[in-house]
């Protein structure tokens, strides 16, 4: 088992890309990653495309072959990797396994999703495909309604006020303002968030990740191959773990914790030979504000019921104890479902390289990205480490 | 890179399972594979689910977490693997990488598809998602119409008569008659095939793989783990390769060869340390009769334009030169799209174990399964080898 290195990153802006199809988005991101790596595209041997809903929304499967074709690389190995909203993180895990296996020494992990301008159906019914269609969607639940149950229970059990949780959206928007790839570049106030329309009580519109289109890509190589490239900063994919939980919320013993996060965290820490105190920078999957808070707890940065304190005390800021979502997070960078897990690592690598501009965290060395599918039915955790 | 072994196999009958959902099918096949392996289900660490159209046809994604949950194994790593009709072969490749990586030592590769009784759409529009939605499906092409172009061109270029190609269906039905899991257990005559209704000229109904539902599963372990099990026959997954071609037929230089087969074949042969003469038994992806013939050529068993001769001379029979589709193939065993690539290996392992009953090939040692996505946009090739 050799090491895996991330040697190139590329992404599109997250937006409502009415003028671009899913193929355009993923091709653009992939070519940027290849260019950033400084390799010839012919060096790519395999492609793993993270995507959830292209079949349902675009009537298009076979994205692996489609992307290989549009990249001018027919011949390479390619397939789509799907794990609902964690598809991006799972695609990175697949790429990690591919390089670790020794069968491939240079692969692409790509995430892509196009939620707007879908010809065949709507994004709300696409998103609930992440939960159980026959037992949950059939009963009329939307994805945001399920998260509202989690929110209510979290506030009830721990006696936390909504304004202390909703702050997560303010935090994300503040950082997205400086991220040219973010869907929203405008800061919001806590008052804006709390006065925004109710989507599913208690979740407000500005507490919810938006719908958007985008693609992000990583070139991941063996250490041997990476070391032949001329780089100032090398980034190792030092750990990668995938775990599931009981798919449906109604069958879980506790709504306020995601056990898949806890399990994947342990595995990824072990692989990377680190513990929670070694993490310098964090990307959490805050599809809704309350999830951001819960993730801080499940990852081990706060006790249960106290994740909001880190947020309120400013510990998630770029110069705080654990800089989190410093490029805008799901709420404001955006959340093109199957692409998000790859954007998170794009953002971490940007920080590790010192390229984050106004959002730069001082000298981070180790970063962790958590990508969540459904309401925690799957969690992918990827750990990156700067190596000189 | 340790070796990977297939230690358990399980499958459902392929049928129109109006009384079973996609979760029932994949859970049933997986439990059978686990039981066949003689392990505790708790030993499974990761699940790779090959499926193409659950999002489009069942409004259900996140099959990895769904299956983990229904198996009573929440916690394990799991994701869906999609490569159109090669999804099953690609899921086996993903499992191969997982074991080779050293991160997992016991995983499930599962294929599942439910094409009948779909609540949200129809199978014909699901299948064309394997080709290009925007440039091909939009123009009105169905999947069978694309294969009809290949058929016409093959006959034109090589001067082959349809009755010499259509024989493939007769061959498949003969063997499916003895396979309890096959969708059709009734032999057909060449006259039956040639007089059956035209689907897309020249393709006749009985030259086309049927629509059906089913699931097949394999338990794949590291050699070390496999050797601790009490088995009479061990089966190594000795090679596994995945390759793409230009997605759309209209962009390819030659309609009568699948270059992805040629590429994947070379890689898989190299991994297994074999050449074409070492193959004792074969499973080809004969979604339509002409494809079965083309695959024989692309895999190296016949010269271009001469694959039909092997068929006509009886060389594909169980005691022929290269016994092929000896459990009924796609035409008669059935073709539940994303499950097919796993059924092929189920069938090969059954033969290698000597459990094929009336269809038993004399003492086969090495088998090859070819799983095709779209009209060759992806090909997965898996090689199995009996080891005592």
XYZ file of C-alpha atoms in Angstrom:
776
model
C 0.000 0.000 0.000
C 1.839 3.058 -1.267
C 0.700 6.555 -0.471
C -1.793 8.612 -2.474
C -1.156 12.254 -3.344
C -3.476 14.968 -4.602
C -1.455 16.699 -7.296
C -4.090 18.687 -9.157
C -7.355 20.435 -8.342
C -9.985 22.037 -10.562
C -13.525 23.300 -10.188
C -16.220 25.392 -11.796
C -17.997 28.197 -10.018
C -21.121 26.873 -8.319
C -24.101 28.576 -9.873
C -27.305 28.090 -11.782
C -25.511 27.119 -14.975
C -28.438 27.365 -17.381
C -26.033 27.469 -20.315
C -24.060 24.342 -19.351
C -24.983 20.683 -19.202
C -23.623 18.123 -16.779
C -20.987 17.068 -19.350
C -19.707 20.614 -19.741
C -19.365 21.093 -16.007
C -17.456 17.881 -15.324
C -15.237 18.250 -18.368
C -14.317 21.809 -17.401
C -13.449 20.881 -13.814
C -11.439 17.837 -14.925
C -9.387 19.759 -17.483
C -8.600 22.402 -14.878
C -7.411 19.736 -12.443
C -5.226 18.130 -15.096
C -3.771 21.514 -16.014
C -3.171 22.318 -12.361
C -1.361 18.993 -11.926
C 0.975 19.865 -14.759
C 0.570 16.456 -16.357
C -0.519 15.376 -19.799
C -4.116 14.196 -19.792
C -2.893 10.934 -21.306
C -1.396 10.097 -17.921
C -4.879 9.635 -16.429
C -5.693 5.920 -16.156
C -9.029 5.880 -14.385
C -11.918 8.212 -13.593
C -14.372 8.017 -10.688
C -17.357 10.320 -11.071
C -19.320 11.153 -7.926
C -22.905 12.012 -8.781
C -26.296 11.271 -7.305
C -29.113 12.222 -9.601
C -28.071 12.421 -13.251
C -30.324 9.473 -14.093
C -33.366 11.010 -12.484
C -32.784 14.642 -13.419
C -30.960 14.466 -16.755
C -31.982 11.000 -17.964
C -28.255 10.361 -18.297
C -26.267 7.529 -16.764
C -22.907 6.158 -17.881
C -21.169 9.382 -16.782
C -17.806 7.590 -16.623
C -17.716 6.848 -20.333
C -19.328 10.207 -21.118
C -16.598 12.102 -19.263
C -13.794 9.940 -20.662
C -15.133 10.696 -24.149
C -15.470 14.431 -23.648
C -12.001 14.611 -22.115
C -10.631 12.937 -25.231
C -9.605 9.948 -23.136
C -11.705 7.008 -24.336
C -9.984 3.851 -23.182
C -9.394 4.744 -19.529
C -11.242 2.910 -16.782
C -14.259 4.889 -15.558
C -17.407 4.536 -13.519
C -19.855 6.565 -11.517
C -19.829 6.343 -7.725
C -23.063 7.074 -5.899
C -23.701 7.433 -2.183
C -26.389 10.121 -2.235
C -25.061 13.505 -1.034
C -21.786 11.774 -0.055
C -21.137 10.699 -3.656
C -18.231 13.148 -3.953
C -16.519 11.911 -0.810
C -17.160 8.317 -1.914
C -15.627 9.005 -5.345
C -12.484 10.249 -3.610
C -12.493 7.060 -1.522
C -12.779 4.990 -4.712
C -9.827 6.872 -6.192
C -7.885 6.264 -2.976
C -8.537 2.519 -3.204
C -7.557 2.537 -6.883
C -4.161 4.111 -6.172
C -3.584 2.063 -3.010
C -4.340 -1.131 -4.957
C -1.295 -0.497 -7.109
C -3.353 -1.065 -10.290
C -3.474 2.616 -11.153
C -0.924 5.304 -10.466
C -2.810 8.364 -11.704
C -6.585 8.798 -11.490
C -9.251 11.490 -11.497
C -11.851 11.853 -8.745
C -14.607 14.090 -10.056
C -17.850 15.238 -8.485
C -20.673 16.746 -10.504
C -24.303 17.621 -10.053
C -26.762 19.712 -11.981
C -29.854 20.485 -9.952
C -31.267 23.405 -11.918
C -32.869 23.344 -15.344
C -33.565 19.615 -15.112
C -35.655 18.395 -18.009
C -37.281 15.372 -16.437
C -38.122 16.132 -12.819
C -37.507 18.448 -9.886
C -34.693 18.706 -7.373
C -36.902 18.157 -4.313
C -38.017 14.736 -5.472
C -34.429 13.963 -6.530
C -33.053 14.757 -3.081
C -35.442 12.487 -1.211
C -33.980 9.576 -3.243
C -31.217 9.789 -0.602
C -33.691 8.418 1.946
C -36.068 5.487 1.647
C -38.457 5.986 -1.262
C -40.935 3.316 -0.240
C -41.184 4.040 3.474
C -40.272 7.726 3.819
C -40.711 9.599 0.551
C -43.960 7.742 -0.022
C -45.244 9.098 3.293
C -44.715 12.638 2.017
C -41.441 13.565 3.674
C -39.113 15.979 1.934
C -35.410 15.992 2.706
C -35.601 19.302 4.564
C -38.514 18.005 6.677
C -36.342 15.152 7.947
C -33.609 17.572 8.927
C -36.191 19.707 10.697
C -36.916 16.732 12.983
C -33.228 16.548 13.824
C -33.149 20.287 14.516
C -36.164 20.189 16.873
C -34.802 17.226 18.766
C -31.353 18.806 19.111
C -32.801 22.014 20.551
C -35.144 20.081 22.865
C -32.608 17.661 24.236
C -29.763 20.087 24.808
C -31.754 23.255 25.471
C -30.002 25.153 22.685
C -31.554 28.247 21.093
C -32.018 28.511 17.345
C -30.037 31.759 17.125
C -26.970 29.936 18.414
C -27.254 27.337 15.669
C -28.348 29.609 12.823
C -25.044 31.467 13.239
C -23.494 28.754 11.072
C -25.077 30.354 8.010
C -23.636 33.739 8.921
C -20.219 32.131 9.320
C -20.368 30.413 5.919
C -21.572 33.491 4.038
C -18.801 35.604 5.533
C -16.158 33.317 4.036
C -17.929 32.670 0.748
C -17.795 36.402 0.107
C -14.082 35.963 -0.655
C -14.394 32.752 -2.669
C -14.723 33.374 -6.405
C -16.146 29.874 -6.956
C -18.870 30.245 -4.324
C -22.518 30.415 -5.312
C -23.157 33.368 -2.980
C -20.684 36.148 -2.383
C -22.832 38.228 -0.074
C -22.558 38.220 3.729
C -25.780 37.764 5.700
C -26.629 38.813 9.260
C -28.130 36.624 11.937
C -31.250 38.717 11.652
C -31.406 38.022 7.885
C -31.212 34.302 8.614
C -33.803 34.230 11.387
C -36.246 36.384 9.431
C -35.907 34.411 6.200
C -38.920 32.259 5.237
C -39.612 29.020 7.065
C -38.936 26.022 4.847
C -39.780 23.248 7.318
C -40.266 24.432 10.882
C -37.805 25.349 12.442
C -35.489 25.443 9.403
C -35.297 28.864 7.743
C -34.441 29.340 4.080
C -31.072 30.891 4.917
C -30.197 27.921 7.111
C -30.456 25.575 4.122
C -27.793 24.841 1.537
C -28.957 26.160 -1.828
C -29.631 24.248 -5.047
C -26.900 24.756 -7.585
C -24.826 23.227 -10.345
C -21.109 22.576 -10.299
C -18.226 20.194 -10.637
C -14.897 19.753 -8.876
C -12.051 17.391 -9.714
C -8.849 16.073 -8.170
C -5.895 14.356 -9.805
C -4.736 11.662 -7.381
C -1.442 9.854 -7.952
C 0.868 7.382 -6.325
C 3.674 8.930 -4.287
C 6.233 7.792 -6.828
C 4.387 9.508 -9.653
C 3.695 12.635 -7.589
C 7.335 13.036 -6.651
C 8.298 13.278 -10.309
C 6.206 16.456 -10.594
C 7.654 19.842 -9.835
C 5.640 21.084 -6.856
C 6.307 23.512 -4.027
C 3.752 21.840 -1.828
C 2.734 18.186 -1.918
C -0.591 17.136 -0.458
C -1.052 13.567 0.677
C -4.477 11.970 0.851
C -3.461 10.543 4.185
C -6.679 8.824 5.153
C -9.983 7.963 3.501
C -12.875 6.144 5.110
C -16.471 5.414 4.255
C -19.148 4.251 6.690
C -22.890 3.776 6.695
C -25.642 4.080 9.286
C -29.228 2.812 9.334
C -30.621 4.564 6.259
C -33.817 5.958 7.719
C -33.945 8.478 10.505
C -37.045 6.871 12.035
C -35.129 3.657 12.732
C -32.198 5.253 14.552
C -31.827 5.261 18.335
C -30.597 8.877 18.458
C -31.435 11.721 16.077
C -28.729 14.035 17.355
C -25.664 12.086 16.340
C -24.513 10.507 13.090
C -22.876 7.232 14.004
C -21.383 6.950 10.501
C -19.338 10.080 11.217
C -17.994 8.555 14.407
C -17.099 5.302 12.658
C -15.503 6.866 9.566
C -13.590 9.319 11.756
C -11.930 6.519 13.735
C -10.882 4.679 10.583
C -9.533 7.791 8.864
C -7.618 8.892 11.962
C -6.050 5.465 12.214
C -5.017 5.460 8.563
C -3.481 8.912 8.832
C -1.920 8.191 12.220
C -3.483 11.269 13.800
C -6.095 12.250 16.352
C -8.576 15.086 16.534
C -6.004 17.481 17.986
C -3.880 17.222 14.881
C -6.561 18.685 12.595
C -5.738 22.257 11.587
C -8.639 22.905 9.253
C -12.036 21.381 8.743
C -14.769 21.048 6.152
C -18.108 19.817 7.484
C -21.241 18.949 5.544
C -23.594 21.648 6.858
C -26.511 21.033 4.516
C -28.542 22.663 7.301
C -27.103 24.762 10.133
C -27.906 22.223 12.827
C -25.951 19.552 10.990
C -22.846 21.716 11.000
C -23.098 21.888 14.789
C -23.753 18.157 15.184
C -20.776 17.319 12.973
C -18.417 19.305 15.213
C -19.534 17.101 18.074
C -19.438 13.785 16.206
C -15.964 14.561 14.899
C -14.736 15.078 18.438
C -14.233 18.856 18.522
C -16.958 19.416 21.127
C -19.040 17.473 23.631
C -22.575 16.477 22.683
C -24.858 19.494 22.844
C -21.961 21.948 22.852
C -20.863 22.256 19.225
C -22.687 25.595 18.934
C -20.337 27.051 21.557
C -17.332 26.706 19.222
C -19.309 28.622 16.626
C -20.423 31.333 19.026
C -16.941 31.750 20.538
C -15.419 32.300 17.100
C -13.380 29.101 17.209
C -14.426 28.238 13.646
C -12.893 31.429 12.263
C -9.772 31.279 10.123
C -7.644 32.148 13.151
C -9.732 30.164 15.641
C -9.086 26.864 17.350
C -10.517 24.814 14.484
C -10.999 26.845 11.294
C -14.095 25.381 9.619
C -15.726 25.827 6.218
C -13.336 28.649 5.487
C -14.338 28.845 1.815
C -18.068 29.107 2.495
C -19.282 25.590 3.320
C -22.396 24.017 1.878
C -24.527 26.989 2.810
C -22.708 29.631 0.787
C -19.972 28.038 -1.327
C -22.869 25.855 -2.430
C -23.987 22.233 -2.451
C -24.167 20.595 -5.873
C -24.850 17.282 -4.176
C -22.444 14.739 -5.691
C -19.797 17.408 -6.269
C -19.724 18.762 -2.724
C -17.391 16.178 -1.221
C -14.844 16.987 -3.924
C -15.246 20.771 -3.503
C -14.467 20.326 0.187
C -11.108 18.776 -0.645
C -10.511 21.378 -3.368
C -10.965 23.985 -0.624
C -8.687 22.191 1.835
C -5.924 21.802 -0.732
C -6.269 25.492 -1.607
C -5.706 26.280 2.069
C -2.812 23.848 2.458
C -1.114 25.417 -0.532
C -1.549 28.885 0.969
C -3.741 29.995 -1.932
C -6.873 30.962 0.000
C -6.358 34.714 -0.225
C -8.397 36.716 2.290
C -9.633 33.446 3.814
C -6.175 31.990 4.373
C -5.773 30.010 7.578
C -2.298 30.474 9.095
C -0.089 27.623 7.927
C -2.441 24.626 8.082
C -0.863 21.207 7.718
C -3.657 18.679 8.207
C -7.231 19.041 7.004
C -10.326 16.868 7.285
C -13.370 16.817 5.005
C -16.632 15.171 6.011
C -19.149 14.351 3.278
C -22.604 13.146 4.323
C -25.157 11.148 2.324
C -28.833 11.428 3.188
C -29.340 12.315 6.849
C -26.170 10.388 7.667
C -26.930 7.106 5.881
C -23.377 7.387 4.543
C -20.412 9.448 5.693
C -17.103 9.741 3.853
C -14.136 11.234 5.675
C -10.992 12.216 3.832
C -7.856 13.536 5.517
C -5.265 15.604 3.660
C -1.771 16.421 4.843
C 0.768 18.902 3.535
C 4.145 17.332 2.819
C 7.147 19.350 1.646
C -1.120 -6.362 -3.699
C -2.393 -9.609 -2.252
C -4.736 -11.881 -4.176
C -8.531 -11.649 -4.188
C -10.714 -14.747 -3.816
C -14.399 -15.302 -4.491
C -15.551 -17.336 -1.518
C -19.330 -17.020 -1.723
C -21.944 -16.649 -4.431
C -25.675 -15.969 -4.256
C -28.425 -14.966 -6.638
C -32.167 -14.750 -7.098
C -33.975 -16.259 -10.022
C -34.270 -13.720 -12.824
C -37.928 -13.035 -13.408
C -40.637 -10.417 -13.394
C -40.612 -10.096 -9.619
C -43.826 -8.143 -9.171
C -43.914 -9.081 -5.500
C -40.359 -7.948 -4.690
C -38.727 -4.538 -4.590
C -35.124 -3.753 -5.425
C -34.208 -3.965 -1.725
C -35.676 -7.458 -1.401
C -33.796 -8.735 -4.420
C -30.388 -7.427 -3.395
C -30.805 -8.439 0.233
C -31.795 -11.975 -0.763
C -28.849 -12.423 -3.126
C -26.397 -10.988 -0.580
C -27.568 -13.213 2.259
C -27.289 -16.246 -0.001
C -23.708 -15.290 -0.909
C -22.803 -14.812 2.735
C -24.355 -18.151 3.626
C -22.546 -19.831 0.735
C -19.251 -18.347 1.944
C -19.799 -19.860 5.363
C -18.878 -16.638 7.122
C -20.729 -14.504 9.621
C -22.263 -11.469 7.958
C -20.397 -9.325 10.473
C -17.204 -10.162 8.591
C -18.326 -8.053 5.620
C -16.515 -4.694 5.682
C -17.648 -3.027 2.466
C -20.394 -3.343 -0.130
C -20.296 -2.303 -3.791
C -23.694 -2.312 -5.467
C -23.759 -2.411 -9.257
C -26.937 -0.831 -10.583
C -27.850 1.448 -13.441
C -31.368 2.779 -13.170
C -32.731 2.693 -9.624
C -32.859 6.487 -9.542
C -34.807 6.751 -12.755
C -37.046 3.704 -12.366
C -37.556 3.409 -8.608
C -36.809 6.978 -7.472
C -34.283 5.375 -5.136
C -30.589 6.160 -4.844
C -28.272 5.504 -1.896
C -28.504 1.733 -2.510
C -25.268 1.159 -0.559
C -26.723 2.394 2.713
C -30.096 0.819 1.891
C -28.541 -2.622 1.419
C -26.261 -2.285 4.459
C -29.343 -1.447 6.515
C -31.472 -4.295 5.213
C -28.625 -6.754 5.716
C -28.410 -5.645 9.332
C -24.943 -4.280 8.682
C -25.169 -0.512 9.140
C -21.645 0.777 9.677
C -19.902 -0.959 6.765
C -18.537 1.056 3.862
C -20.930 1.021 0.911
C -21.631 2.758 -2.362
C -23.296 2.205 -5.690
C -21.172 1.657 -8.793
C -22.656 2.620 -12.132
C -21.330 2.010 -15.627
C -24.602 1.457 -17.492
C -25.116 -2.220 -18.425
C -21.552 -2.932 -17.215
C -22.401 -1.796 -13.679
C -22.178 -5.357 -12.373
C -18.747 -5.970 -13.869
C -17.627 -2.556 -12.611
C -18.860 -3.345 -9.076
C -16.730 -6.496 -9.120
C -13.790 -4.366 -10.274
C -14.414 -1.957 -7.373
C -14.449 -4.894 -4.950
C -11.209 -6.147 -6.506
C -9.548 -2.765 -5.954
C -10.871 -2.674 -2.386
C -9.304 -6.028 -1.497
C -6.104 -5.330 -3.455
C -5.717 -2.011 -1.627
C -5.311 -3.878 1.648
C -7.912 -1.650 3.320
C -10.599 -4.318 3.288
C -10.237 -8.055 3.546
C -13.833 -9.141 3.012
C -16.319 -7.318 0.802
C -19.550 -7.887 -1.116
C -19.952 -7.167 -4.811
C -23.655 -7.078 -5.587
C -25.527 -6.385 -8.800
C -29.207 -5.560 -8.876
C -31.740 -4.224 -11.303
C -35.512 -4.085 -11.375
C -36.827 -3.272 -14.816
C -40.436 -4.393 -14.469
C -43.195 -2.763 -12.434
C -41.310 0.534 -12.283
C -43.413 3.264 -10.720
C -41.854 6.315 -12.327
C -40.929 5.523 -15.905
C -40.383 2.783 -18.473
C -37.463 0.479 -19.148
C -36.931 1.618 -22.738
C -36.224 5.193 -21.715
C -34.096 3.918 -18.824
C -31.905 1.843 -21.127
C -31.079 4.678 -23.500
C -29.530 6.514 -20.503
C -26.566 4.236 -21.297
C -25.976 6.276 -24.452
C -25.909 10.038 -24.895
C -29.203 11.585 -23.808
C -28.658 14.949 -25.446
C -27.300 13.830 -28.822
C -28.702 10.317 -29.308
C -31.771 9.700 -27.165
C -33.014 13.172 -28.036
C -32.875 12.215 -31.729
C -35.274 9.359 -31.034
C -32.911 6.392 -30.897
C -33.780 3.464 -28.677
C -31.073 1.154 -27.396
C -32.146 -1.698 -29.663
C -32.110 0.633 -32.694
C -28.424 1.386 -32.078
C -27.618 -2.308 -31.935
C -29.543 -2.815 -35.147
C -27.079 -0.468 -36.871
C -24.228 -2.623 -35.622
C -26.005 -5.763 -36.851
C -26.601 -4.363 -40.354
C -23.026 -3.187 -40.673
C -21.622 -6.502 -39.458
C -23.649 -8.461 -42.023
C -22.792 -5.997 -44.788
C -19.091 -5.829 -44.156
C -18.424 -9.507 -43.607
C -21.152 -10.972 -45.804
C -22.636 -12.979 -42.932
C -26.226 -14.219 -43.008
C -28.625 -13.460 -40.166
C -29.398 -17.144 -39.557
C -25.750 -17.730 -38.697
C -25.848 -14.993 -36.059
C -29.330 -15.621 -34.698
C -28.147 -19.103 -33.678
C -26.717 -17.448 -30.544
C -30.235 -17.217 -29.116
C -30.850 -20.908 -29.770
C -27.576 -21.705 -28.025
C -28.442 -19.622 -24.952
C -31.966 -21.012 -24.595
C -30.682 -24.575 -24.789
C -28.491 -24.025 -21.725
C -30.947 -21.850 -19.792
C -33.375 -24.777 -19.895
C -31.193 -26.452 -17.252
C -30.569 -23.359 -15.125
C -33.082 -22.948 -12.292
C -32.204 -19.245 -11.924
C -32.741 -18.446 -15.615
C -35.620 -16.268 -16.717
C -36.530 -18.667 -19.543
C -36.324 -22.418 -19.277
C -37.662 -23.242 -22.708
C -35.505 -24.107 -25.723
C -36.213 -22.232 -28.953
C -35.497 -23.244 -32.556
C -33.750 -21.140 -35.156
C -37.072 -20.921 -36.935
C -38.729 -19.579 -33.769
C -36.049 -16.876 -33.553
C -36.171 -15.836 -37.197
C -39.970 -15.750 -37.255
C -40.299 -13.776 -34.023
C -41.429 -10.142 -34.372
C -39.001 -7.522 -35.645
C -37.990 -5.120 -32.891
C -35.615 -2.891 -34.865
C -34.731 -4.218 -38.306
C -32.923 -6.651 -38.500
C -33.136 -7.512 -34.775
C -35.867 -10.020 -33.934
C -37.525 -10.224 -30.522
C -35.894 -13.567 -29.758
C -32.488 -12.152 -30.596
C -32.830 -9.584 -27.805
C -32.090 -10.062 -24.126
C -35.340 -9.791 -22.176
C -36.330 -7.285 -19.485
C -36.225 -8.809 -16.046
C -35.486 -8.288 -12.373
C -32.790 -9.951 -10.360
C -29.773 -9.688 -8.130
C -26.529 -11.611 -7.782
C -23.809 -11.250 -5.157
C -20.240 -12.362 -4.528
C -18.248 -12.423 -1.297
C -14.703 -11.431 -2.204
C -11.886 -11.822 0.323
C -8.165 -11.528 0.632
C -6.262 -14.777 0.114
C -5.339 -14.898 3.776
C -8.961 -14.641 4.839
C -10.137 -17.102 2.168
C -7.620 -19.727 3.206
C -9.083 -19.786 6.691
C -12.377 -21.019 5.259
C -13.086 -24.692 4.746
C -13.490 -25.048 0.976
C -13.028 -27.877 -1.496
C -12.470 -25.472 -4.331
C -11.034 -21.985 -4.101
C -11.708 -19.465 -6.840
C -9.312 -16.601 -7.357
C -10.424 -13.371 -8.983
C -7.225 -13.463 -10.970
C -7.725 -10.396 -13.135
C -10.127 -7.482 -13.304
C -10.029 -4.656 -15.810
C -12.281 -1.815 -16.842
C -12.005 0.207 -20.041
C -14.063 2.774 -21.909
C -14.604 3.639 -25.550
C -16.064 6.710 -27.231
C -19.557 6.730 -25.716
C -21.614 7.222 -28.867
C -21.717 4.775 -31.704
C -21.918 7.566 -34.297
C -18.487 8.864 -33.288
C -16.650 5.546 -33.590
C -14.443 4.622 -36.527
C -15.715 1.023 -36.667
C -19.131 -0.288 -35.655
C -18.125 -3.953 -35.743
C -15.587 -4.001 -32.936
C -15.665 -2.804 -29.335
C -12.259 -1.347 -28.631
C -12.994 -1.342 -24.881
C -13.167 -5.141 -25.003
C -9.776 -5.312 -26.670
C -8.226 -2.943 -24.151
C -9.762 -4.534 -21.035
C -8.868 -7.989 -22.313
C -5.167 -7.130 -22.567
C -5.080 -5.701 -19.069
C -6.956 -8.614 -17.514
C -4.782 -11.187 -19.301
C -1.672 -9.443 -18.040
C -2.942 -9.355 -14.468
C -3.858 -13.035 -14.537
C -0.706 -14.010 -16.404
C -2.651 -15.824 -19.116
C -3.509 -15.548 -22.781
C -6.606 -16.363 -24.765
C -5.657 -20.034 -25.101
C -5.807 -20.485 -21.343
C -9.515 -19.658 -21.113
C -11.619 -22.782 -20.524
C -15.019 -21.160 -20.211
C -16.509 -17.872 -21.270
C -19.371 -15.526 -20.470
C -20.042 -12.853 -23.081
C -22.500 -9.975 -22.941
C -24.841 -10.982 -25.766
C -27.526 -8.355 -25.213
C -28.288 -8.984 -28.889
C -27.142 -12.022 -30.897
C -24.753 -10.046 -33.089
C -22.939 -8.729 -30.032
C -22.250 -12.244 -28.836
C -20.530 -12.944 -32.156
C -18.558 -9.687 -32.119
C -17.373 -10.347 -28.565
C -15.899 -13.718 -29.572
C -13.816 -11.855 -32.130
C -12.794 -8.942 -29.894
C -11.766 -11.334 -27.146
C -9.452 -13.137 -29.546
C -11.299 -16.422 -30.076
C -11.961 -15.776 -33.759
C -10.814 -13.497 -36.572
C -12.935 -10.465 -37.439
C -16.039 -11.559 -39.317
C -15.651 -15.186 -38.288
C -17.049 -15.386 -34.764
C -20.280 -16.897 -36.092
C -18.311 -19.914 -37.329
C -17.454 -20.959 -33.756
C -21.145 -20.832 -32.987
C -22.167 -22.780 -36.077
C -19.456 -25.413 -35.598
C -20.637 -26.088 -32.037
C -17.437 -24.776 -30.468
C -19.450 -22.804 -27.866
C -21.077 -25.964 -26.512
C -20.155 -27.284 -23.086
C -17.763 -29.777 -24.654
C -16.612 -27.449 -27.451
C -13.395 -25.542 -27.912
C -14.571 -22.544 -25.901
C -17.725 -23.276 -23.881
C -19.676 -19.992 -23.820
C -22.731 -18.758 -21.910
C -23.252 -22.253 -20.582
C -25.902 -21.137 -18.095
C -28.033 -19.288 -20.652
C -26.301 -15.964 -21.311
C -28.065 -12.627 -21.434
C -30.651 -13.907 -23.875
C -32.109 -16.669 -21.746
C -30.564 -16.620 -18.275
C -31.678 -12.996 -18.431
C -30.276 -9.474 -18.321
C -31.221 -7.436 -15.262
C -28.844 -4.741 -16.409
C -26.641 -3.838 -13.425
C -26.846 -7.386 -12.072
C -25.745 -9.155 -15.237
C -21.997 -8.769 -14.780
C -22.300 -10.389 -11.362
C -24.541 -13.223 -12.625
C -21.859 -14.003 -15.207
C -19.316 -14.593 -12.472
C -21.869 -16.485 -10.397
C -22.249 -18.797 -13.391
C -18.494 -19.174 -13.923
C -17.895 -19.998 -10.270
C -20.719 -22.550 -10.418
C -18.911 -24.198 -13.321
C -15.477 -24.014 -11.687
C -16.925 -25.694 -8.599
C -18.419 -28.447 -10.733
C -21.956 -27.517 -9.671
C -23.451 -26.826 -13.089
C -25.452 -30.065 -13.350
C -26.565 -30.902 -16.875
C -24.639 -27.889 -18.177
C -21.344 -28.853 -16.562
C -18.263 -28.125 -18.643
C -15.589 -30.809 -18.182
C -13.169 -29.639 -15.513
C -12.792 -25.928 -16.317
C -9.995 -24.077 -14.564
C -9.995 -20.538 -15.945
C -13.053 -18.489 -16.887
C -13.569 -15.035 -18.319
C -16.618 -12.783 -17.989
C -17.158 -9.778 -20.211
C -19.685 -7.139 -19.096
C -20.591 -4.371 -21.555
C -22.060 -0.919 -20.839
C -24.054 0.838 -23.521
C -22.986 -0.249 -27.003
C -19.447 -0.734 -25.658
C -18.948 2.638 -23.956
C -17.596 0.599 -21.048
C -16.347 -2.981 -20.851
C -15.420 -4.797 -17.648
C -13.496 -8.041 -17.895
C -13.072 -10.315 -14.915
C -11.006 -13.503 -14.931
C -11.576 -16.301 -12.422
C -9.263 -19.218 -11.739
C -9.813 -22.414 -9.805
C -7.182 -23.017 -7.152
C -7.110 -26.148 -5.004
